[in-house]
Short mmCIF file of C-alpha atoms in Angstrom, two decimals:
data_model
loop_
_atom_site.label_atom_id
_atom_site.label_comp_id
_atom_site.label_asym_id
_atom_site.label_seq_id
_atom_site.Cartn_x
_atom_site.Cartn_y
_atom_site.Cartn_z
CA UNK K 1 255.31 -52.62 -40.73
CA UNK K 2 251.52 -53.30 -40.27
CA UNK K 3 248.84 -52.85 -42.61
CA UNK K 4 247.63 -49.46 -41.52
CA UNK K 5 251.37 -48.03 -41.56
CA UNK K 6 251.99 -49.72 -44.89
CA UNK K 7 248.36 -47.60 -46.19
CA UNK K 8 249.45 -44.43 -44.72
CA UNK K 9 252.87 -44.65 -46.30
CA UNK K 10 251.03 -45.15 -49.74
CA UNK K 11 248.77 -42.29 -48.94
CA UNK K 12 251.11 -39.88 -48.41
CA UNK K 13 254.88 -40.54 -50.27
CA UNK K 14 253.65 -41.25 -53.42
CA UNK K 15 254.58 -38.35 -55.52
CA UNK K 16 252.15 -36.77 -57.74
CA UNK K 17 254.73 -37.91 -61.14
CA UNK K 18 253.79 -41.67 -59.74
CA UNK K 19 250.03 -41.82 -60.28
CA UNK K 20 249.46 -43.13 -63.58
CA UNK K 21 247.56 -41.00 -66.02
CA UNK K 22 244.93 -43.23 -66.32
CA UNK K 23 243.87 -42.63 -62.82
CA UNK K 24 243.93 -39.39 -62.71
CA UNK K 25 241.76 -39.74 -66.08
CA UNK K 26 239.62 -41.79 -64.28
CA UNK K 27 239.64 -39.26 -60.84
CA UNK K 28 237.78 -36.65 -63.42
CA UNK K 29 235.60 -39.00 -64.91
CA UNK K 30 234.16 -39.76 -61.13
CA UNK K 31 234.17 -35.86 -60.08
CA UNK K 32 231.96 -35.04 -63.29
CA UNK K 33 229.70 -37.66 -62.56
CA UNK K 34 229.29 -37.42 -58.81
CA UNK K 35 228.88 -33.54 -59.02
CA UNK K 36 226.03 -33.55 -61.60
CA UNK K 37 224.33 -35.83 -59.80
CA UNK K 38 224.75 -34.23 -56.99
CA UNK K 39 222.96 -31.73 -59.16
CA UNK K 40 220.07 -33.70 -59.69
CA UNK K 41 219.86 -34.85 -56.13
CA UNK K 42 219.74 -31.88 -54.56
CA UNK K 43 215.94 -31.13 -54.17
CA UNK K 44 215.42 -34.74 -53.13
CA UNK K 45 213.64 -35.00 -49.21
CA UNK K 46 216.30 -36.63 -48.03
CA UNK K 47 218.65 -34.14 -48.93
CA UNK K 48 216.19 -31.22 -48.03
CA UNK K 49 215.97 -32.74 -44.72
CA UNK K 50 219.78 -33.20 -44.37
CA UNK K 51 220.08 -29.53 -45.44
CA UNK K 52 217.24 -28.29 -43.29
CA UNK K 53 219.10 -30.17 -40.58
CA UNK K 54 222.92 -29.11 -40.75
CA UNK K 55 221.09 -25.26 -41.19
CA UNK K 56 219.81 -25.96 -37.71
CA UNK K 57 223.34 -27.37 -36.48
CA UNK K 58 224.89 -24.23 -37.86
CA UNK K 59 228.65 -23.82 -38.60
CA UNK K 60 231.13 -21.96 -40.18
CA UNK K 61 230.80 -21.45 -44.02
CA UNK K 62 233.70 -22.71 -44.85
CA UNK K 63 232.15 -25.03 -47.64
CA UNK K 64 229.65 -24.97 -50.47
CA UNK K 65 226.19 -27.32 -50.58
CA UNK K 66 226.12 -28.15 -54.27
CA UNK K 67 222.75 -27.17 -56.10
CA UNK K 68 222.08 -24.40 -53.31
CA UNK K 69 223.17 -21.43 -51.98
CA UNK K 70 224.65 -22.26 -48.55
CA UNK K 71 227.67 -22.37 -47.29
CA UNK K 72 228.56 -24.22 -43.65
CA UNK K 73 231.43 -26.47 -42.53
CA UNK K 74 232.99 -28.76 -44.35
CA UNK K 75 231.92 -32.16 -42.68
CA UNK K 76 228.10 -30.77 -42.55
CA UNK K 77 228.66 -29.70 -46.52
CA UNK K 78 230.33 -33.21 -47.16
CA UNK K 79 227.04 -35.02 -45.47
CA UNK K 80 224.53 -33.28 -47.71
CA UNK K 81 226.57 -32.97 -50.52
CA UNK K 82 227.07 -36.78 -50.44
CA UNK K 83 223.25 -37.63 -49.53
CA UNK K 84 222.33 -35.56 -52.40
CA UNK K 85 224.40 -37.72 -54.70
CA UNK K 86 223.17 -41.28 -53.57
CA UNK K 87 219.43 -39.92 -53.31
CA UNK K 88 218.69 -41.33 -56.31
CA UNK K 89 220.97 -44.21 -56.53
CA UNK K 90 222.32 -42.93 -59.84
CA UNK K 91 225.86 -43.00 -58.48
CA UNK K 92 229.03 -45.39 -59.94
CA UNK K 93 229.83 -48.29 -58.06
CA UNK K 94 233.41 -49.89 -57.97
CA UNK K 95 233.28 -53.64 -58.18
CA UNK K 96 234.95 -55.59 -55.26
CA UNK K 97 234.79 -52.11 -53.38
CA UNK K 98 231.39 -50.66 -53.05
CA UNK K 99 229.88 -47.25 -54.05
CA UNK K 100 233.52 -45.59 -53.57
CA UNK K 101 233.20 -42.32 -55.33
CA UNK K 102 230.00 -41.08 -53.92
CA UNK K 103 231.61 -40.50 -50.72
CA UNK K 104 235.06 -39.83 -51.56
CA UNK K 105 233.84 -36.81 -54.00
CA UNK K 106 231.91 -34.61 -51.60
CA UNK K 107 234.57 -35.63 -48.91
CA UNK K 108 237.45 -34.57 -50.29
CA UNK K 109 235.74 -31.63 -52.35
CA UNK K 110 234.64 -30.07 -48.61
CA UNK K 111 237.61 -30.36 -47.62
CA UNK K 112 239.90 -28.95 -50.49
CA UNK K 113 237.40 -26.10 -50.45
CA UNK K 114 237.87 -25.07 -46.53
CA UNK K 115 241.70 -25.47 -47.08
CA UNK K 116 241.77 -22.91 -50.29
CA UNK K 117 243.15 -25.74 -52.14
CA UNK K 118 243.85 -26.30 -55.80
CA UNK K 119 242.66 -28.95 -58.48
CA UNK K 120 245.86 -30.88 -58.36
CA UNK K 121 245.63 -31.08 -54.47
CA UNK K 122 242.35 -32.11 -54.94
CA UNK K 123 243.03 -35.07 -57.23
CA UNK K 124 245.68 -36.27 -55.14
CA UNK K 125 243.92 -36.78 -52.24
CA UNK K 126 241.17 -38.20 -53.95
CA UNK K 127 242.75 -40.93 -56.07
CA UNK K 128 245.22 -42.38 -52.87
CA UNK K 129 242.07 -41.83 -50.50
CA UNK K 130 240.35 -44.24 -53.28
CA UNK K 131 243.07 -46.29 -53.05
CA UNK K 132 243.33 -47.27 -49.56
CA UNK K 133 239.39 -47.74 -49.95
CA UNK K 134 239.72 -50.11 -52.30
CA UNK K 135 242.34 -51.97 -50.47
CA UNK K 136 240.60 -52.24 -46.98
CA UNK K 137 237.30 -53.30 -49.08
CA UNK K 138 238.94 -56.04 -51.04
CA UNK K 139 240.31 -57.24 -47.43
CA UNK K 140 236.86 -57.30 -45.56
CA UNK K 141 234.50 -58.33 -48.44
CA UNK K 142 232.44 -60.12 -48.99
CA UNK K 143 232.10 -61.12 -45.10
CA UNK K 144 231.69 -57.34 -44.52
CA UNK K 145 228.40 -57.42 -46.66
CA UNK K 146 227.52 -60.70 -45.24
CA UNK K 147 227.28 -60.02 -42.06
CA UNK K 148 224.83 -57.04 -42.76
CA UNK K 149 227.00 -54.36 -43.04
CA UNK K 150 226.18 -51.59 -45.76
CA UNK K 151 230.17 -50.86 -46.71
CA UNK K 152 229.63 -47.23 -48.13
CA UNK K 153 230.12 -45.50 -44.77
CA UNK K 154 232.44 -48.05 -43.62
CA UNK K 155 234.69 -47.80 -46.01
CA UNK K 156 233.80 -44.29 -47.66
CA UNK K 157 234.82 -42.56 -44.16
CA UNK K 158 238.76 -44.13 -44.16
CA UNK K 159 238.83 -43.04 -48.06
CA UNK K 160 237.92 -39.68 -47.29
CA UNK K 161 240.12 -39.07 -43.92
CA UNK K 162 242.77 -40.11 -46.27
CA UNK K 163 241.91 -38.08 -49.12
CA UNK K 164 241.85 -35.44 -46.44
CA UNK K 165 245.38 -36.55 -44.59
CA UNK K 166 246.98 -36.20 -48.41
CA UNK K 167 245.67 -32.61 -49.13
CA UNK K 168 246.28 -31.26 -45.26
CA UNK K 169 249.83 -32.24 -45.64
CA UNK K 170 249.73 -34.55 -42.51
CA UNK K 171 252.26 -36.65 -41.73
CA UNK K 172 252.36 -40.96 -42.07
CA UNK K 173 251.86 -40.77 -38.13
CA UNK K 174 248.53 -38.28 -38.77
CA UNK K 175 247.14 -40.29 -41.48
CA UNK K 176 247.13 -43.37 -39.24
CA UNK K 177 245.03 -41.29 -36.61
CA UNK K 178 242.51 -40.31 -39.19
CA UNK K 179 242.42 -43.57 -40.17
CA UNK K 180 241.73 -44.71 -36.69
CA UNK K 181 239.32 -42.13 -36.16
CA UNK K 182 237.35 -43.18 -39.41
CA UNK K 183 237.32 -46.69 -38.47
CA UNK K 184 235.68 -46.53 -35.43
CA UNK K 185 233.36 -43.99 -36.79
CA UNK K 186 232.15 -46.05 -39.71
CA UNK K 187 228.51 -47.83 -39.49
CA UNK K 188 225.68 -48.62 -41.88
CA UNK K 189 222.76 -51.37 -41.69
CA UNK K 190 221.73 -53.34 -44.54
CA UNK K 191 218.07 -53.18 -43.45
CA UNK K 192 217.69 -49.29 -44.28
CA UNK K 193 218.60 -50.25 -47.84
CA UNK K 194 215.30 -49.42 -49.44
CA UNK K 195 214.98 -46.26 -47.75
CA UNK K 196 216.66 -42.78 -46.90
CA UNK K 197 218.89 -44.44 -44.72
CA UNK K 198 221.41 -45.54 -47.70
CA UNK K 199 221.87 -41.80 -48.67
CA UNK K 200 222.52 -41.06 -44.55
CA UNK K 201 225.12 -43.74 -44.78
CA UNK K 202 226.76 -42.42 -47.48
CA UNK K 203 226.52 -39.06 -46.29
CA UNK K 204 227.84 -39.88 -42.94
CA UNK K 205 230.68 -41.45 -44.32
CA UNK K 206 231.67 -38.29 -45.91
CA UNK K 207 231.12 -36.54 -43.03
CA UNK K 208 233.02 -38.69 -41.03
CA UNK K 209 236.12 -38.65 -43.02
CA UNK K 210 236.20 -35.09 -42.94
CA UNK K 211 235.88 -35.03 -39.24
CA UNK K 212 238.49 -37.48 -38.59
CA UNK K 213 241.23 -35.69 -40.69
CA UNK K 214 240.47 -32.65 -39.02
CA UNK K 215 240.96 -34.29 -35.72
CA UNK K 216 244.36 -36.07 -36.25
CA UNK K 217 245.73 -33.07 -37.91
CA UNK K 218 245.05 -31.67 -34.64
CA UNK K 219 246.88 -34.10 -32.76
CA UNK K 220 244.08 -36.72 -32.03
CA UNK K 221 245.36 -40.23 -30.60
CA UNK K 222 243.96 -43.18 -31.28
CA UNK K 223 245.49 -46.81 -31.70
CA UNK K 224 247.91 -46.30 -34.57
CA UNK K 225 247.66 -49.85 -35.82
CA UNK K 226 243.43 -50.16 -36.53
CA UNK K 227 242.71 -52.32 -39.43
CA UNK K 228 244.67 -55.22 -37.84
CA UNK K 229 244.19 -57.14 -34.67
CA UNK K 230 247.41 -56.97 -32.95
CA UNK K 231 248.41 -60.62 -30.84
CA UNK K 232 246.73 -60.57 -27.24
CA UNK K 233 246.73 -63.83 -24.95
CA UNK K 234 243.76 -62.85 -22.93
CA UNK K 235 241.23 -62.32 -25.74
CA UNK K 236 241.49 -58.57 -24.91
CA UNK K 237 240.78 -55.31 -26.17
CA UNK K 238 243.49 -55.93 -29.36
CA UNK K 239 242.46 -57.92 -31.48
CA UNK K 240 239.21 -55.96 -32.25
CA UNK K 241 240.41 -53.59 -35.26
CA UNK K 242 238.54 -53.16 -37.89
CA UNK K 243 239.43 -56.47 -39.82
CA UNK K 244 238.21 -58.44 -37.36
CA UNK K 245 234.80 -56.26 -36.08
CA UNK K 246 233.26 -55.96 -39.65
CA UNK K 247 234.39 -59.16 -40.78
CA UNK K 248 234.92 -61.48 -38.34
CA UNK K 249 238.02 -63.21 -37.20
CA UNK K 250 237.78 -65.52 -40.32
CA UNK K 251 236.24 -63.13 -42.73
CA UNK K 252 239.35 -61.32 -43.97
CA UNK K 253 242.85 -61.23 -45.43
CA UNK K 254 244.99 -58.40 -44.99
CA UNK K 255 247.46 -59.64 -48.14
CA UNK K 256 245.10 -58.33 -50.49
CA UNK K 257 245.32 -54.88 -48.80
CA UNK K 258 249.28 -54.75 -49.45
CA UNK K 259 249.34 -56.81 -52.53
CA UNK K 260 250.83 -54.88 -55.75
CA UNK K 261 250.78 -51.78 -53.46
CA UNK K 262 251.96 -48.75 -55.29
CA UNK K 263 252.29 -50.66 -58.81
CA UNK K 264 248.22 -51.74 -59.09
CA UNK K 265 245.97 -48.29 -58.40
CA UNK K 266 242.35 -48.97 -58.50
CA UNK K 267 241.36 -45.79 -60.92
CA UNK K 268 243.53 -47.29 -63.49
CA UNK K 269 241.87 -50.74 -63.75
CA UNK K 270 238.90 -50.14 -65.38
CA UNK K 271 237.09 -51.39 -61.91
CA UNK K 272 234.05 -48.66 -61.78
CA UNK K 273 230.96 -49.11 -63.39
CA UNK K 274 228.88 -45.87 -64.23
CA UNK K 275 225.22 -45.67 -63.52
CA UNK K 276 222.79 -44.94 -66.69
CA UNK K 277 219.56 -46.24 -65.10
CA UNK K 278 218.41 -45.45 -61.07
CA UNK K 279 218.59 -48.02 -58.60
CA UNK K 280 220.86 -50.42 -57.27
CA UNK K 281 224.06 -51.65 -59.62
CA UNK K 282 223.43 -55.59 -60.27
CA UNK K 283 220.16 -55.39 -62.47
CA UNK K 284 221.50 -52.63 -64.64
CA UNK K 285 221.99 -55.88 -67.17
CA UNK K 286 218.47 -56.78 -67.05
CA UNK K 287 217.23 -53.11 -67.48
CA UNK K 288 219.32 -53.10 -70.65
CA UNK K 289 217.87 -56.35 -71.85
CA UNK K 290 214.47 -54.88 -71.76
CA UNK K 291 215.52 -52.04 -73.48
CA UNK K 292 217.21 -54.16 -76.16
CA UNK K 293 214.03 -56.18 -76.79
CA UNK K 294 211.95 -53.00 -76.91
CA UNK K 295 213.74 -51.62 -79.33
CA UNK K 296 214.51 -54.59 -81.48
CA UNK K 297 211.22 -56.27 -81.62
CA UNK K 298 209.03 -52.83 -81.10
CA UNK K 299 207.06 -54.67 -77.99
CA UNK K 300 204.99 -52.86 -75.77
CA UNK K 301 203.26 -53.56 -72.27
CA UNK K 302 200.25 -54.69 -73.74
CA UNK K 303 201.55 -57.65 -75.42
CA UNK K 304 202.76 -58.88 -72.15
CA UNK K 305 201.47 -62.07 -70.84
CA UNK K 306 203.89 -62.81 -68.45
CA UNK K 307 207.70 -62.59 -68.06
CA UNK K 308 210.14 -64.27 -66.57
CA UNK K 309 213.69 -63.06 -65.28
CA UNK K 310 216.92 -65.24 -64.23
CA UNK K 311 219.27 -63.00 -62.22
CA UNK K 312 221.99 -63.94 -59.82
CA UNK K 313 221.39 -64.42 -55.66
CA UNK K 314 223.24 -60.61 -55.71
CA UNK K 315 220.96 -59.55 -58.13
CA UNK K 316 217.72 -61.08 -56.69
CA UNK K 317 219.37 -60.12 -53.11
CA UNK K 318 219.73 -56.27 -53.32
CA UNK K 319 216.50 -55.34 -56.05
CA UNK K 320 214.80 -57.68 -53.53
CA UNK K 321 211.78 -55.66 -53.16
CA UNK K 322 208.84 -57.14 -55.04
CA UNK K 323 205.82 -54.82 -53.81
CA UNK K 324 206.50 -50.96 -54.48
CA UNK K 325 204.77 -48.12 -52.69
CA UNK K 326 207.38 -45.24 -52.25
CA UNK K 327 210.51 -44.32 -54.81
CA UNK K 328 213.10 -45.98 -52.59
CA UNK K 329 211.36 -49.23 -52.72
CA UNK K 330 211.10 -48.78 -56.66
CA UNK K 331 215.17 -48.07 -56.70
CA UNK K 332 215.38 -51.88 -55.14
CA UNK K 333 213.21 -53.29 -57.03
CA UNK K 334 213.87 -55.69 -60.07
CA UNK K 335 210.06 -56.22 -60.71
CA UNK K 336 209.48 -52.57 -61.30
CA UNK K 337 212.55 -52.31 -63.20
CA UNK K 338 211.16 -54.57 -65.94
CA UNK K 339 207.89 -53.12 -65.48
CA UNK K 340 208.51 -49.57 -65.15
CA UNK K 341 210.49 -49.86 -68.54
CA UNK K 342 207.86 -51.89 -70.68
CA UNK K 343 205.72 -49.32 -70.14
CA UNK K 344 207.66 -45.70 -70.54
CA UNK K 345 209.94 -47.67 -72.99
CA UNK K 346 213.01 -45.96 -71.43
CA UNK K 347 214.93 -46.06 -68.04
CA UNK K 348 215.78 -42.58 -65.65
CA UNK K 349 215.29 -40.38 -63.11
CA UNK K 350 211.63 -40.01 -64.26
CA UNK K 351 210.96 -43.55 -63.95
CA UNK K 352 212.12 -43.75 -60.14
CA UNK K 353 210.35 -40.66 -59.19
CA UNK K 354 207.88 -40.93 -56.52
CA UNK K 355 205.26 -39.06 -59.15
CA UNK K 356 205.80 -42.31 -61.30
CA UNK K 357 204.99 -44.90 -58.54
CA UNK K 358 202.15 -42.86 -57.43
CA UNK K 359 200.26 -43.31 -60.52
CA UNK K 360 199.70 -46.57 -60.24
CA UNK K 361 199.78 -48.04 -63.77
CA UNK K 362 203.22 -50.04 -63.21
CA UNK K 363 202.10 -51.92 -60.39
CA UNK K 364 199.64 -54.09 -62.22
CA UNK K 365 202.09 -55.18 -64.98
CA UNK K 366 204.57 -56.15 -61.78
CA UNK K 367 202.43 -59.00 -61.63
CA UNK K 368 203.01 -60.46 -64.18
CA UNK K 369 206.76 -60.31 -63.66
CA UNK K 370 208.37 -63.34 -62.40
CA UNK K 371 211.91 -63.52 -60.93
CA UNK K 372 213.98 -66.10 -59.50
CA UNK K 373 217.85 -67.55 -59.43
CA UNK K 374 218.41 -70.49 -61.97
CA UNK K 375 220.86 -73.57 -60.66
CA UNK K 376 223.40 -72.56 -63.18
CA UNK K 377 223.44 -68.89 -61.62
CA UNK K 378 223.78 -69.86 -58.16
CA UNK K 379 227.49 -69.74 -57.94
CA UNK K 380 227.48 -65.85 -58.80
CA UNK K 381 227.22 -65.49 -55.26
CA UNK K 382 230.28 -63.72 -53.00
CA UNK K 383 233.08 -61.25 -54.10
CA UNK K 384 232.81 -59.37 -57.90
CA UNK K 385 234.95 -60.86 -60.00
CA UNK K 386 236.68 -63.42 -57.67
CA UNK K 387 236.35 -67.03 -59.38
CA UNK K 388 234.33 -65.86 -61.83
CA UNK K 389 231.50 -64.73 -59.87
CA UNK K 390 229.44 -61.96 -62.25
CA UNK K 391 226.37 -60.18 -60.21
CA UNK K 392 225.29 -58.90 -63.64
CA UNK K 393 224.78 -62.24 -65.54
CA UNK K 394 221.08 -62.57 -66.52
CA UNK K 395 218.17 -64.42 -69.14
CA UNK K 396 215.39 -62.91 -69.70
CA UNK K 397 211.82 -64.07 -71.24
CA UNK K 398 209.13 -62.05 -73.16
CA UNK K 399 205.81 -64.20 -72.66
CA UNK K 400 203.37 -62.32 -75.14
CA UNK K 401 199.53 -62.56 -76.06
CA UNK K 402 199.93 -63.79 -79.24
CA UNK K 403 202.11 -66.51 -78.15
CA UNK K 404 205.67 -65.55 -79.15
CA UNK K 405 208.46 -65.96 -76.71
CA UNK K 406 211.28 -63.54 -76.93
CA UNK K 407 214.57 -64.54 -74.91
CA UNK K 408 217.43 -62.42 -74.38
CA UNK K 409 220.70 -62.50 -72.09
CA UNK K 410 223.07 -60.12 -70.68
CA UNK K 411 226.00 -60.13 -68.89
CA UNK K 412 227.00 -56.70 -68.63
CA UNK K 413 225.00 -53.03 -68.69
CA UNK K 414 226.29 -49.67 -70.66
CA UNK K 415 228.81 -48.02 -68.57
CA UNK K 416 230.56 -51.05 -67.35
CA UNK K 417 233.95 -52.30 -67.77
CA UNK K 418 232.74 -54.13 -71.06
CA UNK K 419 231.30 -51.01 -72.75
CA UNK K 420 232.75 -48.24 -70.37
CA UNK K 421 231.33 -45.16 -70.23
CA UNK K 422 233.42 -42.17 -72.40
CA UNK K 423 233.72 -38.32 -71.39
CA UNK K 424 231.05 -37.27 -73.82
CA UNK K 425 228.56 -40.08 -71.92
CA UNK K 426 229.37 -38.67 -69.11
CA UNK K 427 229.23 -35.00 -69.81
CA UNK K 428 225.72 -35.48 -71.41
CA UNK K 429 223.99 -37.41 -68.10
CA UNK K 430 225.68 -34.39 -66.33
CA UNK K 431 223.72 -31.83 -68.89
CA UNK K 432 220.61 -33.80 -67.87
CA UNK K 433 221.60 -34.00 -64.10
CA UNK K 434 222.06 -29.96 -64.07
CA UNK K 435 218.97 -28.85 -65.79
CA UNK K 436 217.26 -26.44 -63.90
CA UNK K 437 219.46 -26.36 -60.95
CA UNK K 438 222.66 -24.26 -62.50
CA UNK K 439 222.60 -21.56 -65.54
CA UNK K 440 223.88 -23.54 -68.88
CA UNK K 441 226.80 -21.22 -68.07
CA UNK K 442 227.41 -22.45 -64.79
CA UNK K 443 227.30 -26.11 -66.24
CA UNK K 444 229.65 -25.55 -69.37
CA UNK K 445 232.17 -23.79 -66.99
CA UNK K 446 232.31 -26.64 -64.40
CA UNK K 447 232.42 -28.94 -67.17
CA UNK K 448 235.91 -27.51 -68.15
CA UNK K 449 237.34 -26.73 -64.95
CA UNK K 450 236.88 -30.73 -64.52
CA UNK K 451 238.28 -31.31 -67.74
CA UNK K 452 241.66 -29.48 -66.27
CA UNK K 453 240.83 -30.18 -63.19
CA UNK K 454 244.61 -30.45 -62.60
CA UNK K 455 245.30 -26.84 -63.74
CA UNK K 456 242.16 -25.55 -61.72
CA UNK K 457 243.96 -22.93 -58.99
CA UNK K 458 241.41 -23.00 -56.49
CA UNK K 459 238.72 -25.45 -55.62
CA UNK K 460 235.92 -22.57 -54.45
CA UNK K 461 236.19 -21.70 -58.12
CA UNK K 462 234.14 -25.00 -59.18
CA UNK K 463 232.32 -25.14 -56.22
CA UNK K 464 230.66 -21.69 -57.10
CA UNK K 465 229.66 -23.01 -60.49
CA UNK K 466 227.93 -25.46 -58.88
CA UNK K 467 225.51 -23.81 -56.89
CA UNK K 468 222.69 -21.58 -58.19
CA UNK K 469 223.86 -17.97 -59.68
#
């Protein structure tokens, strides 16, 4: 049995009694934060423009745009929905996968809603789709990154056509189609990091997934066997899956897709880090160290004569940007980060709006921000949490004007595995996520259809809650 089989197998006979309650605790946990920020994303230009677009595509209303009033088909609802929640980059992110439950929430939501189906169908699908994500990510990273793939529609489009495959009812034989479909649909460049492109990616990979489950449960053929190159002795055509195109022929192993399968589930590990500050996932440490010393030693930008930052080469690679003109740039930025935060002595939405960089007081003070990669840091480099390696670890020094130096380290951020983030956290960034999109009404009563999400008889039902009354 090849990989791909072995996936689909997992995907679709594992009975409901054999997820483990944590993961379906978990599954809720990433549907209330994905939807509210969904919330929060959805007057954001990219998603306007996404919207604005799939109005002009027109379709069927068979699915609801979150934070709106439209209604159109489910792969065009699962791109905006999706764009909408990675507009701001305030979205979890699984480590050794990649941002997992950004896609795989307005995936499989569109498509539970055009089938009429209920919250237990929906969780299903969701927490094997995440599964077999996670798998084919810890196969193809960290070569997939390194080769300048962005992994969220790669990945985020197989998760979803199996989320999909699960809830439609298909068949092992279907699933492997819609997993063949997804694979050859999946794409994203690491240069439009920094811009509205990582939002389209993540979009499209919803999109995607709901496209290709709708095609093999249609009877769609494509090569049954995808993730894996199959033996050729001409160099052909079969040895190109997907293993072997996004990684290379020496950049993966397909053991770790199979390994523990159906004993270790992702959702239940404790693997996905929630999001309390914008911007990309690594320097949420170094955020938190600022906010540490601000509140501990009552500093303020003024005192600043200089400080310097030691992050790790994952760190320093994705908040790379060190000049800011535009929000996006500010999202990927570890100098405005630092900056941003000594001055508004806090750390949200506000902070990354395009309002805030187009006032021009944080600029200056980035400046005076130093950041580099220490020796001892250097080997942080490559797959989360493989040898050791820690993206988050981090030193930080407060230079001031009256010549004190305040140090501080970090190796973790709120939210993560080492202080994970609780219901309550959650359900208060999604009261903050909602405001003035939905009615407080609207927002308490998706709140506890999430809560029993599992006794929820119809999907529409928390889809209406979500869009304006």
């Amino acid at each position: 049995m090849g990989v791909t089989e072995e996936l689909a197998k997992l995907a679709i006979e594992t009975r409901w009694e054999d997820i483990p309650d944590a993961a379906a605790e978990s599954a809720k946990l990433r549907i209330l934060d994905m939807t509210g920020i969904a919330l929060a994303g959805a007057n954001q230009k990219s998603t306007l423009i996404a919207l604005d677009t799939a109005r002009h595509i027109g379709g069927t209303g068979r699915a609801s745009i979150i934070g709106h009033k439209d209604r159109t088909s489910s792969p065009l609802a699962a791109y905006v929905n999706a764009t909408a929640a990675h507009a701001q980059e305030y979205d979890d992110y699984t480590k050794g996968v990649t941002h997992a439950s950004v896609v795989m929430v307005p995936g499989s939501l569109a498509y539970a809603e055009d089938r009429d189906l209920s919250g237990r169908d929906l969780m299903a699908g969701f927490i094997t789709g995440f599964e077999v994500e996670s798998r084919v990510a810890r196969g193809i990273r960290p070569a997939l990154l390194d080769r300048g793939w962005h992994p969220n529609a790669i990945l985020g489009s197989i998760g979803v056509a199996v989320a999909g495959a699960r809830m439609g009812g298909l068949n092992v034989g279907q699933t492997r189609m819609a997993i063949a479909v997804a694979a050859s649909e999946g794409s994203g460049l690491r240069k439009n990091v920094g811009s509205m492109g990582k939002a389209f990616h993540v979009g499209h990979g919803a999109k995607c997934g709901v496209f290709a489950t709708l095609l093999a449960e249609r009877g769609y053929q494509m090569d049954p066997d995808i993730i894996e190159p199959s033996e050729t002795d001409v160099g052909g055509h079969e040895k190109f899956g997907l293993a072997v195109c996004f990684a290379g022929e020496d950049g993966f192993d397909l053991s770790r897709m199979t390994e523990k399968l159906g004993k270790r589930w992702e959702l239940a590990e404790n693997t996905t880090i929630v999001c309390f500050h914008p911007g990309s996932t690594a320097p949420a440490s170094t955020i938190d160290a600022v906010l540490d010393v601000i509140a501990e030693h009552g500093i303020h930008a003024d005192d600043i004569e200089r400080v310097h930052a030691e992050v790790t080469p994952q760190a320093r690679a994705i908040a790379c940007y060190d000049e800011v003109a535009d929000s996006y740039k500010a999202r990927y930025s570890l100098k405005w980060s630092i900056a941003v935060s000594l001055i508004d002595g806090k750390n949200g939405l506000a902070q990354y709006d395009q309002s805030r960089v187009d006032k021009g007081d944080v600029q200056p003070l980035m400046k005076k921000v130093d950041v580099d990669v220490p020796e001892d840091f250097a080997h942080h480099r490559g797959q989360w949490g493989v040898d050791g390696v820690n993206w988050a670890e981090m030193r930080i020094a407060f230079h001031l004007k009256d010549g004190r130096t305040i140090n501080h380290a970090r190796s973790y951020a709120r939210g993560w595995s080492e202080e994970p983030a609780t219901w309550d956290d959650i359900v208060g960034k999604f009261v903050d996520c909602s405001d003035g999109v939905i009615s407080a009404d609207q927002r308490d009563d998706a709140i506890e259809m999430i809560a029993d999400l599992e006794t929820l008889e119809n999907v529409s039902q928390l889809m209406k809650a979500l869009q304006p009354g």
